Short mmCIF file of C-alpha atoms in Angstrom, two decimals:
data_model
loop_
_atom_site.label_atom_id
_atom_site.label_comp_id
_atom_site.label_asym_id
_atom_site.label_seq_id
_atom_site.Cartn_x
_atom_site.Cartn_y
_atom_site.Cartn_z
CA MET H 2 -41.06 15.38 2.02
CA TYR H 3 -37.73 16.71 3.15
CA ILE H 4 -34.63 14.56 2.69
CA ASN H 5 -31.22 15.65 3.80
CA MET H 6 -28.95 14.82 0.87
CA ASN H 7 -26.01 14.68 3.18
CA ASP H 8 -27.53 11.88 5.26
CA PHE H 9 -28.55 9.97 2.19
CA GLY H 10 -25.07 10.20 0.70
CA ALA H 11 -23.50 9.11 3.94
CA SER H 12 -25.75 6.08 4.45
CA LEU H 13 -25.18 4.94 0.89
CA PHE H 14 -21.48 5.26 1.43
CA ASP H 15 -21.64 3.29 4.69
CA GLU H 16 -23.49 0.52 2.90
CA LEU H 17 -20.75 0.30 0.29
CA ARG H 18 -18.17 0.22 3.03
CA ARG H 19 -20.07 -2.58 4.79
CA LEU H 20 -20.19 -4.66 1.60
CA GLU H 21 -16.52 -4.02 1.09
CA ARG H 22 -15.81 -5.17 4.63
CA GLU H 23 -17.70 -8.40 4.12
CA MET H 24 -15.73 -9.30 1.05
CA ASN H 25 -12.39 -10.57 2.16
CA THR H 26 -9.72 -8.97 0.07
CA TYR H 27 -6.67 -10.78 1.37
CA GLY H 28 -4.63 -12.49 -1.29
CA TRP H 29 -4.49 -15.70 0.75
CA PRO H 30 -7.07 -17.45 2.95
CA SER H 31 -8.24 -15.42 5.88
CA PRO H 32 -6.22 -16.31 9.00
CA ILE H 33 -8.07 -17.00 12.23
CA ARG H 34 -6.61 -13.95 13.94
CA SER H 35 -7.25 -11.51 11.14
CA ALA H 36 -9.36 -8.48 11.90
CA PRO H 37 -12.24 -7.48 9.66
CA ARG H 38 -11.78 -4.60 7.27
CA GLY H 39 -12.40 -1.16 8.60
CA GLU H 40 -10.33 -1.64 11.73
CA TYR H 41 -7.83 0.91 13.00
CA PRO H 42 -5.27 1.60 11.73
CA PRO H 43 -5.91 0.99 8.01
CA ILE H 44 -3.32 -1.30 6.44
CA ASN H 45 -1.94 -1.75 2.95
CA ILE H 46 0.17 -4.78 2.09
CA GLY H 47 2.25 -5.35 -0.99
CA THR H 48 4.42 -8.28 -2.00
CA HIS H 49 7.51 -8.43 -4.11
CA ALA H 50 9.82 -11.26 -5.19
CA ASN H 51 12.21 -10.70 -2.29
CA ARG H 52 10.21 -8.79 0.32
CA VAL H 53 6.81 -7.95 1.77
CA ASP H 54 5.87 -4.35 2.58
CA VAL H 55 3.27 -3.49 5.20
CA TYR H 56 2.01 0.09 5.60
CA LEU H 57 -0.02 1.16 8.63
CA PHE H 58 -1.75 4.53 8.41
CA LEU H 59 -1.10 5.63 11.94
CA PRO H 60 -0.91 9.41 12.29
CA GLY H 61 0.31 11.24 15.36
CA VAL H 62 1.76 8.45 17.45
CA ASP H 63 5.09 8.11 19.20
CA ALA H 64 6.68 5.37 17.10
CA SER H 65 9.08 4.42 19.89
CA GLN H 66 6.10 3.35 22.02
CA LEU H 67 4.72 0.92 19.44
CA ASP H 68 4.94 -2.77 20.17
CA ILE H 69 5.88 -4.53 16.92
CA ASN H 70 6.33 -8.29 17.01
CA ILE H 71 6.93 -10.98 14.45
CA GLN H 72 6.54 -14.67 15.16
CA GLN H 73 7.16 -16.93 12.18
CA ASN H 74 4.82 -15.33 9.66
CA MET H 75 2.54 -13.44 12.07
CA LEU H 76 3.23 -9.76 12.38
CA SER H 77 1.49 -7.94 15.21
CA ILE H 78 1.40 -4.22 15.92
CA LYS H 79 0.07 -2.89 19.20
CA GLY H 80 -0.10 0.61 20.53
CA GLU H 81 -2.32 3.42 21.60
CA ARG H 82 -3.17 6.92 20.58
CA ARG H 83 -4.54 9.14 23.31
CA LEU H 84 -6.07 12.42 22.27
CA ILE H 85 -6.10 15.16 24.84
CA ALA H 86 -9.45 16.91 24.89
CA GLU H 87 -9.27 20.68 25.19
CA GLU H 88 -10.59 21.92 28.50
CA GLY H 89 -13.56 24.24 28.20
CA ALA H 90 -13.84 23.94 24.42
CA SER H 91 -17.03 22.88 22.70
CA TYR H 92 -16.62 20.17 20.12
CA PHE H 93 -18.46 20.08 16.80
CA ARG H 94 -16.83 16.94 15.46
CA ARG H 95 -14.84 14.15 17.04
CA GLU H 96 -13.94 11.60 14.42
CA ARG H 97 -10.27 10.92 15.05
CA PHE H 98 -9.34 7.58 16.58
CA ASP H 99 -8.67 7.69 20.30
CA GLY H 100 -7.58 4.64 22.31
CA ALA H 101 -5.69 1.38 22.06
CA PHE H 102 -5.37 -0.59 18.86
CA ARG H 103 -3.95 -3.89 17.70
CA ARG H 104 -3.58 -5.38 14.26
CA VAL H 105 -2.26 -8.76 13.25
CA VAL H 106 -1.06 -9.40 9.73
CA ASN H 107 -0.65 -12.86 8.31
CA LEU H 108 2.37 -12.81 6.03
CA PRO H 109 3.37 -15.35 3.38
CA GLU H 110 5.05 -18.46 4.79
CA ASP H 111 8.47 -17.64 3.36
CA VAL H 112 9.26 -14.43 5.23
CA ASP H 113 12.44 -14.18 7.27
CA PRO H 114 11.58 -12.95 10.80
CA GLU H 115 15.26 -12.07 11.28
CA GLN H 116 15.17 -9.45 8.56
CA VAL H 117 12.57 -6.85 9.40
CA GLU H 118 12.87 -3.08 9.19
CA ALA H 119 10.38 -0.55 10.48
CA LEU H 120 10.28 3.13 9.58
CA TYR H 121 7.84 5.80 10.76
CA LYS H 122 7.43 8.68 8.34
CA ASP H 123 4.63 11.23 7.74
CA GLY H 124 2.34 9.28 10.04
CA VAL H 125 2.76 5.97 8.20
CA LEU H 126 4.51 2.99 9.76
CA HIS H 127 6.27 1.08 6.99
CA ILE H 128 7.46 -2.43 7.86
CA ALA H 129 9.57 -4.24 5.28
CA ILE H 130 10.17 -7.99 5.75
CA GLN H 131 12.63 -9.85 3.58
CA ARG H 132 11.67 -13.20 2.08
CA LYS H 133 13.96 -16.20 2.34
CA GLU H 134 16.33 -16.82 -0.53
CA ALA H 135 15.00 -20.30 -1.19
CA SER H 136 11.57 -19.05 -2.13
CA LYS H 137 12.62 -16.55 -4.76
CA PRO H 138 11.74 -17.68 -8.26
CA ARG H 139 14.79 -19.21 -9.95
CA GLN H 140 15.54 -19.10 -13.60
CA ILE H 141 16.03 -22.64 -14.83
CA GLN H 142 18.48 -23.11 -17.63
CA VAL H 143 17.77 -25.76 -20.23
CA LYS H 144 21.01 -27.50 -21.10
CA MET V 9 -21.79 29.71 14.63
CA SER V 10 -22.23 28.18 11.19
CA ASN V 11 -19.62 25.58 10.56
CA GLN V 12 -21.06 23.60 7.71
CA GLU V 13 -19.39 21.03 5.63
CA THR V 14 -19.84 21.88 2.00
CA ASN V 15 -21.87 19.36 0.10
CA PRO V 16 -21.61 19.18 -3.66
CA GLY V 17 -25.24 18.07 -3.71
CA GLN V 18 -26.61 17.37 -7.15
CA ASP V 19 -23.61 18.55 -9.13
CA SER V 20 -22.51 15.22 -10.58
CA LYS V 21 -19.01 16.31 -11.48
CA ALA V 22 -18.34 17.62 -8.00
CA ARG V 23 -19.77 14.42 -6.59
CA ALA V 24 -17.53 12.29 -8.79
CA ASP V 25 -14.55 14.36 -7.75
CA GLN V 26 -15.48 13.88 -4.12
CA GLU V 27 -15.76 10.11 -4.52
CA ARG V 28 -12.22 9.87 -5.75
CA THR V 29 -10.75 11.34 -2.61
CA LEU V 30 -10.38 10.18 0.98
CA ARG V 31 -12.16 12.10 3.70
CA PRO V 32 -9.71 12.85 6.47
CA ALA V 33 -11.09 12.25 9.97
CA VAL V 34 -11.34 15.55 11.82
CA ASP V 35 -11.82 16.92 15.31
CA ILE V 36 -13.17 20.45 15.43
CA PHE V 37 -13.61 22.51 18.55
CA GLU V 38 -14.24 26.10 19.50
CA ASP V 39 -13.08 28.12 22.44
CA ALA V 40 -13.31 31.79 23.39
CA THR V 41 -10.71 32.95 20.90
CA GLY V 42 -11.17 30.75 17.86
CA ILE V 43 -11.72 27.42 16.20
CA THR V 44 -9.25 24.54 15.95
CA VAL V 45 -9.40 21.88 13.25
CA MET V 46 -7.32 18.74 13.64
CA ALA V 47 -7.19 16.38 10.68
CA ASP V 48 -5.55 12.99 10.19
CA MET V 49 -3.81 12.74 6.85
CA PRO V 50 -1.24 9.96 7.21
CA GLY V 51 1.15 9.47 4.30
CA VAL V 52 1.17 13.10 3.21
CA PRO V 53 4.59 14.79 3.23
CA LYS V 54 4.65 18.49 4.17
CA GLU V 55 5.25 19.63 0.60
CA LYS V 56 2.13 17.79 -0.62
CA LEU V 57 -0.19 19.38 1.91
CA ASP V 58 -2.77 21.66 0.34
CA ILE V 59 -4.70 24.14 2.47
CA GLN V 60 -6.89 26.83 0.96
CA VAL V 61 -8.64 29.47 2.95
CA ASP V 62 -10.66 32.41 1.77
CA LYS V 63 -13.21 34.65 3.42
CA ASP V 64 -15.87 31.99 3.77
CA SER V 65 -14.42 28.59 3.05
CA LEU V 66 -11.67 26.29 4.18
CA SER V 67 -10.41 23.40 2.14
CA ILE V 68 -7.84 20.90 3.37
CA GLY V 69 -6.20 18.23 1.29
CA GLY V 70 -3.02 16.44 0.48
CA GLU V 71 -1.46 13.70 -1.54
CA ILE V 72 -0.17 10.41 -0.14
CA LEU V 73 3.35 9.49 -1.14
CA LEU V 74 4.60 6.10 0.01
CA GLU V 75 7.99 4.66 -0.72
CA MET V 76 7.28 1.45 -2.53
CA PRO V 77 9.60 -0.94 -4.28
CA ALA V 78 9.12 -1.13 -8.03
CA GLU V 79 6.82 -3.90 -9.25
CA MET V 80 5.13 -4.32 -5.93
CA GLU V 81 1.97 -6.37 -6.08
CA PRO V 82 -0.79 -5.12 -3.79
CA VAL V 83 -2.42 -7.96 -1.84
CA HIS V 84 -4.51 -5.99 0.62
CA ALA V 85 -5.49 -2.32 0.67
CA ASP V 86 -7.64 -0.55 3.22
CA VAL V 87 -6.50 2.72 1.64
CA ARG V 88 -7.16 2.71 -2.11
CA LEU V 89 -7.00 6.36 -2.98
CA THR V 90 -4.11 8.76 -2.84
CA ARG V 91 -5.71 12.14 -2.19
CA TYR V 92 -7.36 13.54 0.92
CA GLN V 93 -9.91 16.29 0.50
CA ARG V 94 -12.44 17.97 2.73
CA SER V 95 -14.06 21.40 2.77
CA PHE V 96 -15.93 23.53 5.25
CA THR V 97 -17.72 26.83 5.03
CA LEU V 98 -16.62 29.43 7.52
CA SER V 99 -18.65 32.07 9.22
CA ARG V 100 -17.86 35.75 9.06
CA GLU V 101 -16.56 36.28 12.55
CA LEU V 102 -13.45 34.19 11.80
CA ASP V 103 -10.29 36.01 10.89
CA THR V 104 -8.99 33.95 7.96
CA ASP V 105 -5.93 36.15 7.51
CA GLN V 106 -4.58 34.86 10.81
CA VAL V 107 -4.83 31.11 10.24
CA GLU V 108 -1.97 29.13 11.71
CA ALA V 109 -1.12 25.65 10.49
CA ASN V 110 1.07 22.97 11.96
CA PHE V 111 1.63 19.60 10.30
CA LYS V 112 3.53 16.73 11.88
CA ASP V 113 3.39 12.93 11.53
CA GLY V 114 0.31 13.13 9.34
CA VAL V 115 -1.68 15.31 11.74
CA LEU V 116 -2.73 18.78 10.66
CA ILE V 117 -3.60 21.34 13.33
CA LEU V 118 -5.28 24.48 12.03
CA ARG V 119 -6.09 27.39 14.27
CA ILE V 120 -8.56 29.95 12.99
CA PRO V 121 -8.88 32.87 15.39
CA LYS V 122 -12.05 34.92 15.78
CA ALA V 123 -11.78 38.56 14.82
CA GLU V 124 -11.08 40.68 17.92
CA ALA V 125 -14.61 42.10 18.03
CA HIS V 126 -16.12 38.62 18.20
CA GLN V 127 -13.95 37.09 20.88
CA THR V 128 -15.81 36.02 23.96
CA ARG V 129 -14.51 38.10 26.82
CA LYS V 130 -14.73 37.15 30.41
CA ILE V 131 -15.90 40.10 32.43
CA GLN V 132 -13.96 40.47 35.60
CA VAL V 133 -15.79 41.98 38.52
CA ARG V 134 -13.44 44.20 40.41
CA ALA V 135 -13.64 44.25 44.15
CA ALA V 136 -14.94 47.60 45.35
#
């Protein structure tokens, strides 16, 4: 019997990806508007005592056309990436994302929507949101 | 036109190496004069891009560098690896000495022309 190793490897990999998607890896309970894993663009989120950093892996877009909104602790990023198909060329592979996308990120409750910075570099959109002073851990002195 | 992705197959070390890298999404198309490969590798700065071409293989890769504050605690990660890697075998009619690369905003565009002798020529019929 002939088995294509490539297909086998790929299907095994997809299965792992599916399992990974089903396990929710958010650090806090899954918000009602959160998208399942494996959506476009991929997102990494990191927290820090005084800020939250969100990274969207979003290559080849015009950053000025992105619609980035923050409402209380909901951060939403909307945009589109349109690929122009080459006329008269024959395609062997078309894997790159083409179309509109939207991702909503549920941030910790203590973020300050007034203090947000976004930077687009090397195809990654980096959004840094400051956390409110009150929520930073305070050292308590014993008198 | 053989444009095969190389598969480490049974070689366990190669397989392990492959599992530790991200596979960049690619678009590949051919026209009369050559082949174009477009690959998404967000997070890779120009100096960390790694392209290797020889007579019969093409390998693209790069390392992700993100500016992160010290002591950041990851809470969610769709991207868990820091290296992109993907390889293809090339067929003989491609002129690998003439490869042109352009890399901007995480998108790599590679143009591999066909050797002159292999270019598809349109034959013009001259009016008598």
